[in-house]
Short mmCIF file of N, CA and C in Angstrom, two decimals:
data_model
loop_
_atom_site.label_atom_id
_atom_site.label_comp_id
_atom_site.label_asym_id
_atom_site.label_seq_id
_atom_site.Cartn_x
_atom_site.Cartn_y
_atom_site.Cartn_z
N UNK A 37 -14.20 102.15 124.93
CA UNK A 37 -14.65 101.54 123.73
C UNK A 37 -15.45 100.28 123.98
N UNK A 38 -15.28 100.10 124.95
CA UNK A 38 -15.66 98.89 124.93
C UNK A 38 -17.47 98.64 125.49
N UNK A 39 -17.70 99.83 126.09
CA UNK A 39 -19.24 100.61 126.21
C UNK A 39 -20.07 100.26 125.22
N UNK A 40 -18.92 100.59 124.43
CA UNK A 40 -19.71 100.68 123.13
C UNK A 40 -20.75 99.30 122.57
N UNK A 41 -19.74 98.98 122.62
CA UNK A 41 -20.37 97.16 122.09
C UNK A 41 -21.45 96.51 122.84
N UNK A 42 -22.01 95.42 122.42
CA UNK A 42 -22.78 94.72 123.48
C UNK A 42 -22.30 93.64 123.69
N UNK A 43 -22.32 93.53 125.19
CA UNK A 43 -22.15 92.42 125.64
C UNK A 43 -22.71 91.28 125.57
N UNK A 44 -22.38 89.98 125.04
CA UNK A 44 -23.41 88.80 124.73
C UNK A 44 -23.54 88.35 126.32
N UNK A 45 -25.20 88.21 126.51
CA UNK A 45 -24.91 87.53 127.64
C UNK A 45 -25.26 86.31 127.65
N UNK A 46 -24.50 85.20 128.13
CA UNK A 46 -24.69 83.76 128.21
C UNK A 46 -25.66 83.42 129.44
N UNK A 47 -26.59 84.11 129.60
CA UNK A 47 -27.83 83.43 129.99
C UNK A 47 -28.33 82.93 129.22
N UNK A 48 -29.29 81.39 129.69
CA UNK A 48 -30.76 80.94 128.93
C UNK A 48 -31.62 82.16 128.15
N UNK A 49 -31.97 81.08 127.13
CA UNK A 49 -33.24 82.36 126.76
C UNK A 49 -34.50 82.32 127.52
N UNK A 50 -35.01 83.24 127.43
CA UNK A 50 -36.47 83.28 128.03
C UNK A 50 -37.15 81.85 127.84
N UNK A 51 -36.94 81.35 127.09
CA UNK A 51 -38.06 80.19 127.52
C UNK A 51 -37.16 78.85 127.38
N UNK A 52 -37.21 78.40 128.35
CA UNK A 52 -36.56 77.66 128.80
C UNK A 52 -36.99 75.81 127.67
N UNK A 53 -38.01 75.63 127.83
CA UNK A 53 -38.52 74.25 127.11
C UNK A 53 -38.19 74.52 125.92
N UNK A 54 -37.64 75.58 125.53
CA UNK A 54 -37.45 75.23 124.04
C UNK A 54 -35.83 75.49 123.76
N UNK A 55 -35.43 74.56 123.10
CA UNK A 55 -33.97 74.15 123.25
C UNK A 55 -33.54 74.99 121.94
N UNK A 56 -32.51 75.64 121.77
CA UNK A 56 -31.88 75.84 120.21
C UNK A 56 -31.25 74.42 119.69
N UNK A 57 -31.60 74.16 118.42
CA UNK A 57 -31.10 72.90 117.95
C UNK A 57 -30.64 73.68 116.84
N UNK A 58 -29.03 72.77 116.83
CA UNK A 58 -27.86 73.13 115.45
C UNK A 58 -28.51 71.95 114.41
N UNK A 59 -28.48 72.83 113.16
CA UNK A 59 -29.04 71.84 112.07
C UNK A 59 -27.53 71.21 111.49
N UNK A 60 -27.06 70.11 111.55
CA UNK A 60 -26.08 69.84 110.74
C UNK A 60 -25.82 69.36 109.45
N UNK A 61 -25.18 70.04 108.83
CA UNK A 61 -25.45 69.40 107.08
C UNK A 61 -24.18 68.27 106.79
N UNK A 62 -24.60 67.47 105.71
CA UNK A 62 -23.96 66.46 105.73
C UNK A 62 -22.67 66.44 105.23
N UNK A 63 -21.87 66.18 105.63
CA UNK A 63 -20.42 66.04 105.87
C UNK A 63 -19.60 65.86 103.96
N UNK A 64 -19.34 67.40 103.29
CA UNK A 64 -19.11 67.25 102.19
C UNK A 64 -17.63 66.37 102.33
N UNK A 65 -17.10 65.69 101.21
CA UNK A 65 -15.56 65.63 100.81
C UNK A 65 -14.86 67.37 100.90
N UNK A 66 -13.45 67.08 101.17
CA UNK A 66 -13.06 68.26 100.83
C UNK A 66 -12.73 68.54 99.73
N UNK A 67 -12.82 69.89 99.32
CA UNK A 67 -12.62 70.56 97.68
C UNK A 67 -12.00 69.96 97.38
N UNK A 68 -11.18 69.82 95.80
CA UNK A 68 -10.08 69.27 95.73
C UNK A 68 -10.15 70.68 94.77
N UNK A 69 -8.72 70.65 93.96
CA UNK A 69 -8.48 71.38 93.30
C UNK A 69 -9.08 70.94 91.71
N UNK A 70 -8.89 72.07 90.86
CA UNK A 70 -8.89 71.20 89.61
C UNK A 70 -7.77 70.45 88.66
N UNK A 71 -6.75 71.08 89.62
CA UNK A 71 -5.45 70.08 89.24
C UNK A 71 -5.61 68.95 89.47
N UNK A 72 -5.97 69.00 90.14
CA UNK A 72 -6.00 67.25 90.71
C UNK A 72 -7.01 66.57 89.93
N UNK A 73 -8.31 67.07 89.58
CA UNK A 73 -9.36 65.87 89.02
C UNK A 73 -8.40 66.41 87.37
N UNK A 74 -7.86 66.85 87.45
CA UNK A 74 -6.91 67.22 85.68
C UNK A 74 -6.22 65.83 85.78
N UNK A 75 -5.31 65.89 86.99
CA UNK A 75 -4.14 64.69 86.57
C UNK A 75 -4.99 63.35 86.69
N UNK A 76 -5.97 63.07 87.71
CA UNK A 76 -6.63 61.78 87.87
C UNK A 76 -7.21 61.89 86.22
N UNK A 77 -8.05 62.11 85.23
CA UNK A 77 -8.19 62.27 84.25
C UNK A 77 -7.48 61.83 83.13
N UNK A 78 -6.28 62.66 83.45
CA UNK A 78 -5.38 62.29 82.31
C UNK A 78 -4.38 60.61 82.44
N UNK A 79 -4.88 60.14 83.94
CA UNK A 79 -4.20 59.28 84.03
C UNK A 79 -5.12 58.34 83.74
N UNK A 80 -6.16 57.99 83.92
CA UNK A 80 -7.49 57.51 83.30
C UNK A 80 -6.95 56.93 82.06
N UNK A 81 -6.79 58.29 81.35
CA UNK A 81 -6.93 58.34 79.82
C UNK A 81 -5.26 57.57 79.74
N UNK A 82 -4.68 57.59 80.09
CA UNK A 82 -3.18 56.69 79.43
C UNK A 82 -3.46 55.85 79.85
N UNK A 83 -3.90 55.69 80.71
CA UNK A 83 -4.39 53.53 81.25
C UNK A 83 -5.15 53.12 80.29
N UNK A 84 -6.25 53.91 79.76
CA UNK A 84 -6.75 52.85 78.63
C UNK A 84 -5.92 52.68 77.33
N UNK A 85 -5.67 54.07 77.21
CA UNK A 85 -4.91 53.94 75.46
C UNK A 85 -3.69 52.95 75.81
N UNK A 86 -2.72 52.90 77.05
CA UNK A 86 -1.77 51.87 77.40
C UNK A 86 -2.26 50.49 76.99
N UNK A 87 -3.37 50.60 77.62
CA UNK A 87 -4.18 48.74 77.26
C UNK A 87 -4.42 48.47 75.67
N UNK A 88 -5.09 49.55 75.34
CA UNK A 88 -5.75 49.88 73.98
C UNK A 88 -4.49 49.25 73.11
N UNK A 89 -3.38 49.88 73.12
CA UNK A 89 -1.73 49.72 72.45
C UNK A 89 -1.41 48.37 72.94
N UNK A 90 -1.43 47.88 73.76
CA UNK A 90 -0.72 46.65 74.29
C UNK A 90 -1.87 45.42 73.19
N UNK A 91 -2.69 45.66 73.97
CA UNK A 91 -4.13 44.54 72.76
C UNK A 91 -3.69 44.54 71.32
N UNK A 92 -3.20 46.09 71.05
CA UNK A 92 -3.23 46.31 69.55
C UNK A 92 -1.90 44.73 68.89
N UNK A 93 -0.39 45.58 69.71
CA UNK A 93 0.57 44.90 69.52
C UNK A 93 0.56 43.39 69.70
N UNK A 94 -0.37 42.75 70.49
CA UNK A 94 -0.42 41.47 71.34
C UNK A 94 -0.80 40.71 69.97
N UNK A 95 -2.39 41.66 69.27
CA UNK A 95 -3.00 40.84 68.07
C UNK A 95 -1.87 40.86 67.26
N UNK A 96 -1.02 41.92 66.99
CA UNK A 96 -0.53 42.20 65.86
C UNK A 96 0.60 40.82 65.27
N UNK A 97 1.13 40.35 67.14
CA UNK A 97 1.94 39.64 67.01
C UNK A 97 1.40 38.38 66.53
N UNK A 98 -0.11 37.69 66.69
CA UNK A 98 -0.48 36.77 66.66
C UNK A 98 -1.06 36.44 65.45
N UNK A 99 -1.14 37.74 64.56
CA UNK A 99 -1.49 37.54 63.34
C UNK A 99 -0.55 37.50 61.96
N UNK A 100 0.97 38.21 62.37
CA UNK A 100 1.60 37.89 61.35
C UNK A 100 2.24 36.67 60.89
N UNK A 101 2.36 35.64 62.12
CA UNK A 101 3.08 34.37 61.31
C UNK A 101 1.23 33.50 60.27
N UNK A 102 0.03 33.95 60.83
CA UNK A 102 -0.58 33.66 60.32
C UNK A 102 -0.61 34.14 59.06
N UNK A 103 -0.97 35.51 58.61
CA UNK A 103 -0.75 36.26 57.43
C UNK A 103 0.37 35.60 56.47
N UNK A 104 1.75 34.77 57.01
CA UNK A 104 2.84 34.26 56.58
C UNK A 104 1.98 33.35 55.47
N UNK A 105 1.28 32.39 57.02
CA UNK A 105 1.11 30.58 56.21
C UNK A 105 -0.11 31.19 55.03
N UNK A 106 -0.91 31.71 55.10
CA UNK A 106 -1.70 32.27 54.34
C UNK A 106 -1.18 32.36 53.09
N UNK A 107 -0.31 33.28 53.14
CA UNK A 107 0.39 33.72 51.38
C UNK A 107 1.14 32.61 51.43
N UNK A 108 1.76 31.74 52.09
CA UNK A 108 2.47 30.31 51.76
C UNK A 108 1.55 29.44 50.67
N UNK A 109 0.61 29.24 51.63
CA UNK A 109 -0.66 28.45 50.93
C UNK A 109 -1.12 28.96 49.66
N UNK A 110 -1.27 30.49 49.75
CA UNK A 110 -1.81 31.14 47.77
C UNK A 110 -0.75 30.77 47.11
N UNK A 111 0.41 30.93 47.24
CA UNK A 111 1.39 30.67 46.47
C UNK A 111 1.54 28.79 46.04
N UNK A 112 1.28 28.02 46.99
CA UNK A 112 1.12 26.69 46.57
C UNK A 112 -0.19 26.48 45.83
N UNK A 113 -1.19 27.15 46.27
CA UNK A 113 -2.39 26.82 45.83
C UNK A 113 -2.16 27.50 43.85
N UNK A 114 -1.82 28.56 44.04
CA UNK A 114 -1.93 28.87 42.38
C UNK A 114 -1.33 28.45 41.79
N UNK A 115 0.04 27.75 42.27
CA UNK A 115 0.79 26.61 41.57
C UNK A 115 -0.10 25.44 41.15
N UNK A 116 -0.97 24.88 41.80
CA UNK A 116 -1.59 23.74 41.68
C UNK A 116 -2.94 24.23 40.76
N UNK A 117 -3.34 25.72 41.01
CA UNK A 117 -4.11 26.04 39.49
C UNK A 117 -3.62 26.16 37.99
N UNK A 118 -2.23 26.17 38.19
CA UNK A 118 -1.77 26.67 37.15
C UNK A 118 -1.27 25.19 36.55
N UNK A 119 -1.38 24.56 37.01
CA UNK A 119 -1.13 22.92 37.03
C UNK A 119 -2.47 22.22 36.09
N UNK A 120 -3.27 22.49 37.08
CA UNK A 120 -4.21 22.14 36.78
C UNK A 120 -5.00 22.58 35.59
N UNK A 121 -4.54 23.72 35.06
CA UNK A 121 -5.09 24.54 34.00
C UNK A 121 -4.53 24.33 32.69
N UNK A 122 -3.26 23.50 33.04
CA UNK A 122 -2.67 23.27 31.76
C UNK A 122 -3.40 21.75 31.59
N UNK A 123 -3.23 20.82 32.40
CA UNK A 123 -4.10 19.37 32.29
C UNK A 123 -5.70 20.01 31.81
N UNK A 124 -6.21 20.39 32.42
CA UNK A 124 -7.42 20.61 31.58
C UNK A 124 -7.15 21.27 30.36
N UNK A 125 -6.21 21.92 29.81
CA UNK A 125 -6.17 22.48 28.22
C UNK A 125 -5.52 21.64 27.53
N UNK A 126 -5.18 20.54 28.04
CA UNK A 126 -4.85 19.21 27.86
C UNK A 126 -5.98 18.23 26.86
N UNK A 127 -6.56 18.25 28.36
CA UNK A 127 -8.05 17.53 27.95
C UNK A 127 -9.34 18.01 26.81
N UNK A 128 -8.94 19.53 26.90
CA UNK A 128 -9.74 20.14 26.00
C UNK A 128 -9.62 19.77 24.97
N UNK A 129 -8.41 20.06 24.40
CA UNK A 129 -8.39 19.84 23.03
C UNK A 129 -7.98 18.62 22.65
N UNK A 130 -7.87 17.38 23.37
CA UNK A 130 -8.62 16.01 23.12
C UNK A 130 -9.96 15.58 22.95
N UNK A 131 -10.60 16.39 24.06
CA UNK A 131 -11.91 16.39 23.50
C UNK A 131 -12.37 17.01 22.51
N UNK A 132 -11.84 18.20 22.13
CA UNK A 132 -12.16 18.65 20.61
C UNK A 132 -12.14 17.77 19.48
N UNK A 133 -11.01 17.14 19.87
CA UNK A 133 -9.76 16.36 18.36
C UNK A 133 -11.39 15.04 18.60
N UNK A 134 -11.55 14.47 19.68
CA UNK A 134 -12.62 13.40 19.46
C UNK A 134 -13.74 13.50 18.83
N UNK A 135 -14.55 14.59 19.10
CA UNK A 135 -15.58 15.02 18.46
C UNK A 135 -15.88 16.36 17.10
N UNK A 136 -14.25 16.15 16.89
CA UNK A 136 -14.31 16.75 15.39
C UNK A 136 -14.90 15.86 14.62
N UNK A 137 -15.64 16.44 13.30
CA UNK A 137 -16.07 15.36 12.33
C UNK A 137 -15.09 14.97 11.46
N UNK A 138 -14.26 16.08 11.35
CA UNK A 138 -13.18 15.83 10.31
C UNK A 138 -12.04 14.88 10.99
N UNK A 139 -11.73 14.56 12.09
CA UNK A 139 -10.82 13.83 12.60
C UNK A 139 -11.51 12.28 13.22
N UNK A 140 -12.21 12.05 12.88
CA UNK A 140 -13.54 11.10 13.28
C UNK A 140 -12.62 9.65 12.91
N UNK A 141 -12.55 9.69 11.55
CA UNK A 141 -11.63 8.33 10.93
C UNK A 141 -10.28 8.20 11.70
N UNK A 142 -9.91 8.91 11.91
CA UNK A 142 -8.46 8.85 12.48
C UNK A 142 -8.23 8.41 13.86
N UNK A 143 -9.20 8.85 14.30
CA UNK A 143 -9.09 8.77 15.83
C UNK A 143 -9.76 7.43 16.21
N UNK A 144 -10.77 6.57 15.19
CA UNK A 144 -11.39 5.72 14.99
C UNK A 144 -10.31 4.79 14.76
N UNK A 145 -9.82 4.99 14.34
CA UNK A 145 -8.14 3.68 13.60
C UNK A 145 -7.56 3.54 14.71
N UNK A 146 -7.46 5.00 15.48
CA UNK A 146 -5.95 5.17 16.75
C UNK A 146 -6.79 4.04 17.79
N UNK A 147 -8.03 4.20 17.73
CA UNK A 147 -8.64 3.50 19.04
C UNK A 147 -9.18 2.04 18.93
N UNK A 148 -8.87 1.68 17.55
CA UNK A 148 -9.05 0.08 17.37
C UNK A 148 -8.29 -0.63 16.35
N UNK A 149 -8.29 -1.74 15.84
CA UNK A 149 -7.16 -2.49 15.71
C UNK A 149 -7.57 -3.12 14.22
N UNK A 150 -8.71 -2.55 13.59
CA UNK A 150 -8.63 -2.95 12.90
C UNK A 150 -8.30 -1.25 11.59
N UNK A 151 -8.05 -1.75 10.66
CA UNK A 151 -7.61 -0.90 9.96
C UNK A 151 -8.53 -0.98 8.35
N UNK A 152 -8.66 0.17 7.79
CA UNK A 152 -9.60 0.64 6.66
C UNK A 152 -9.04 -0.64 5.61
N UNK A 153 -9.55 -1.24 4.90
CA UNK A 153 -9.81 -2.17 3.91
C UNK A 153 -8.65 -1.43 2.38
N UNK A 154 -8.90 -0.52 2.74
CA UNK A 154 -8.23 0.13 1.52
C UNK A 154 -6.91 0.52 1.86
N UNK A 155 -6.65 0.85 2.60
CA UNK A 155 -5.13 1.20 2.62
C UNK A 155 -4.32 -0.03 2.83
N UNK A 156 -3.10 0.19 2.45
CA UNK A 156 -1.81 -1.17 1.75
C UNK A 156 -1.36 -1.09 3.02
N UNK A 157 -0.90 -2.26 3.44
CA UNK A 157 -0.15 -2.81 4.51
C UNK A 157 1.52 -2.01 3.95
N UNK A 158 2.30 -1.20 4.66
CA UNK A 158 3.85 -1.39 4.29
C UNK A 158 5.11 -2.05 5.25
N UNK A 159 5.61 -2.69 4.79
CA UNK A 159 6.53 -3.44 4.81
C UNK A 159 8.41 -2.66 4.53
N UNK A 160 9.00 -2.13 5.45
CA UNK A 160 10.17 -2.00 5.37
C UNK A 160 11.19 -2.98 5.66
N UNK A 161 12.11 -2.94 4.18
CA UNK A 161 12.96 -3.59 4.19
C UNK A 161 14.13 -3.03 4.59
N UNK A 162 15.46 -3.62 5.17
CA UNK A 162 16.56 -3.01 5.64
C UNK A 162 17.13 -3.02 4.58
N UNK A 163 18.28 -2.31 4.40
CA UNK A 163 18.77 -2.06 2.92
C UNK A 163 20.30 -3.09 2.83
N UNK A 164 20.38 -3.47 2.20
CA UNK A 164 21.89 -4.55 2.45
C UNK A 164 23.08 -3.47 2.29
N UNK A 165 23.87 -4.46 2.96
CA UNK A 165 25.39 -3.28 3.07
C UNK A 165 25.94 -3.85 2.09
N UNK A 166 27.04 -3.10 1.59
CA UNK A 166 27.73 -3.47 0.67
C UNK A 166 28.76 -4.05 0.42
N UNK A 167 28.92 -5.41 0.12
CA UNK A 167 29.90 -6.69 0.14
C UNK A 167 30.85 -6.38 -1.16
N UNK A 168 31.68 -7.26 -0.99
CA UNK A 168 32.69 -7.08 -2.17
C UNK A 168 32.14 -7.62 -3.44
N UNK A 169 32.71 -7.02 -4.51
CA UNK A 169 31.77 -7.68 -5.96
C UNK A 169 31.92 -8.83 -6.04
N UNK A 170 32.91 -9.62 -5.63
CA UNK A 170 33.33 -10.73 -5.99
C UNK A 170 31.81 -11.36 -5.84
N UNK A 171 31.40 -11.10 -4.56
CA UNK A 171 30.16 -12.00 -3.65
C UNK A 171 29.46 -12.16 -4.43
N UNK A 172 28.61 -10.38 -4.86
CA UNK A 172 27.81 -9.90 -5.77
C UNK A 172 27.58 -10.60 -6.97
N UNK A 173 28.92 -10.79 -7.62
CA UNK A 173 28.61 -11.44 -9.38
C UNK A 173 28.17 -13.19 -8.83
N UNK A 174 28.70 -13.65 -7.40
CA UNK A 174 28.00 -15.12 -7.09
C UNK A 174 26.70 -15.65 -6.98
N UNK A 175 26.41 -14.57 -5.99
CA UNK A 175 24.60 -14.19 -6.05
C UNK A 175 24.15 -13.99 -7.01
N UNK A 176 22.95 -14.95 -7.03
CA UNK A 176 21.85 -14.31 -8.36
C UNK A 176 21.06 -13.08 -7.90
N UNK A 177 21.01 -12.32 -8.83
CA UNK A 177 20.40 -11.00 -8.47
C UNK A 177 18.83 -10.86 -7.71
N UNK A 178 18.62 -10.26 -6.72
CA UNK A 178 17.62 -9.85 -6.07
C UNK A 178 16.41 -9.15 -6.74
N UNK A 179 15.12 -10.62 -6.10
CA UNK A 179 14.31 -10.41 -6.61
C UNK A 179 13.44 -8.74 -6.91
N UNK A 180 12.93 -8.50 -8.32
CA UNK A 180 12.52 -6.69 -8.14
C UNK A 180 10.98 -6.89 -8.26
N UNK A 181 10.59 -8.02 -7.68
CA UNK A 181 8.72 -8.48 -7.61
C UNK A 181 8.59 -7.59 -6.46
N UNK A 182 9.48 -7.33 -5.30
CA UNK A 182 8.94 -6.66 -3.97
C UNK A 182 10.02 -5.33 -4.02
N UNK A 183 9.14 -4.19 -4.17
CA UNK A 183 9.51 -2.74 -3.83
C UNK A 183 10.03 -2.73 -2.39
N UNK A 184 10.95 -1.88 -2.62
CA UNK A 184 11.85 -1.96 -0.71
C UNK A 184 11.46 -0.83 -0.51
N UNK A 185 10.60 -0.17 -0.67
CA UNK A 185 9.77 0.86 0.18
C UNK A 185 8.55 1.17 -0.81
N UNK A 186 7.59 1.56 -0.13
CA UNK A 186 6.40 1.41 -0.47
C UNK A 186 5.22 2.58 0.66
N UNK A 187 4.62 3.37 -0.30
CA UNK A 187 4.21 4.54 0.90
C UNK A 187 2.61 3.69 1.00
N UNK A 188 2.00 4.55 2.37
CA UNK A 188 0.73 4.02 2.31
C UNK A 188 -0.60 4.90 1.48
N UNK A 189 -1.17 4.11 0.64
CA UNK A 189 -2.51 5.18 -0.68
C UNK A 189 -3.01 4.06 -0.59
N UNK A 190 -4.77 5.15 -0.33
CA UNK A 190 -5.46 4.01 -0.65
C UNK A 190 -5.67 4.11 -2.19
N UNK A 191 -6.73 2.68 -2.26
CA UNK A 191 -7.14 2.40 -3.52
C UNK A 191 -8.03 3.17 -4.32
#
């Protein structure tokens, strides 16, 4: 069997000046599987969403005592509108009452010292208590020239 075959023979080739040259190609990585670029991948992907989640929680923490003072502050602040809203409905309707025409005289009297020509000065008297008659029939009777109450009309 072995006739059969040919024998390689390791002589030179015929022409000697000319050399066989091996072309070599450049040196790949070895295969990997696709399991493997699967798990590098998926581990990729949980390292960021890990970070992604951690940032999330980190802000989350740093914003709720803020969110706190925030509604602290609306809650003081609308107190101090609601404050303030009654003093100005205050003021409003002082300023109305001033520049009514119909309240003009009145508010004119309240703000100075002198008083309308026509209306009566009144004078309250205290009323006497009541002594024994004896006193009474001693005393001469009390003068009735001055009314012990007296409303104010003008003339």
């Amino acid at each position: 069997m072995n006739a059969l075959q040919p024998q390689h023979d390791p002589s030179p080739s015929p022409n000697p000046s000319r050399r066989h040259r091996v072309r070599r190609q450049p040196r790949r990585p070895p295969q990997r599987s696709p399991h493997h670029t699967l798990a590098v991948e998926t581990t990729v992907k949980l390292g960021v969403n890990l970070l992604l989640a951690t940032t999330a929680i980190i802000t989350l923490a740093r914003l709720i005592p803020y969110n706190t003072q925030q509604q602290a502050d609306l809650v003081r602040l609308e107190a101090e509108v609601k404050e303030a809203s009654t003093k100005v409905a205050g003021l409003q309707e002082d300023f109305d009452r001033h520049f009514d025409p119909q309240q003009a005289v009145t508010v004119m009297q309240e703000q100075n010292i002198r008083f309308n020509p026509k209306q009566r000065q009144v004078v309250w008297l205290t009323p006497k208590t009541q002594k024994p008659e004896a006193e009474e029939k001693a005393k001469p009777s009390p003068d009735t020239s001055q009314p012990a109450d007296s409303a104010i009309a003008p003339d």
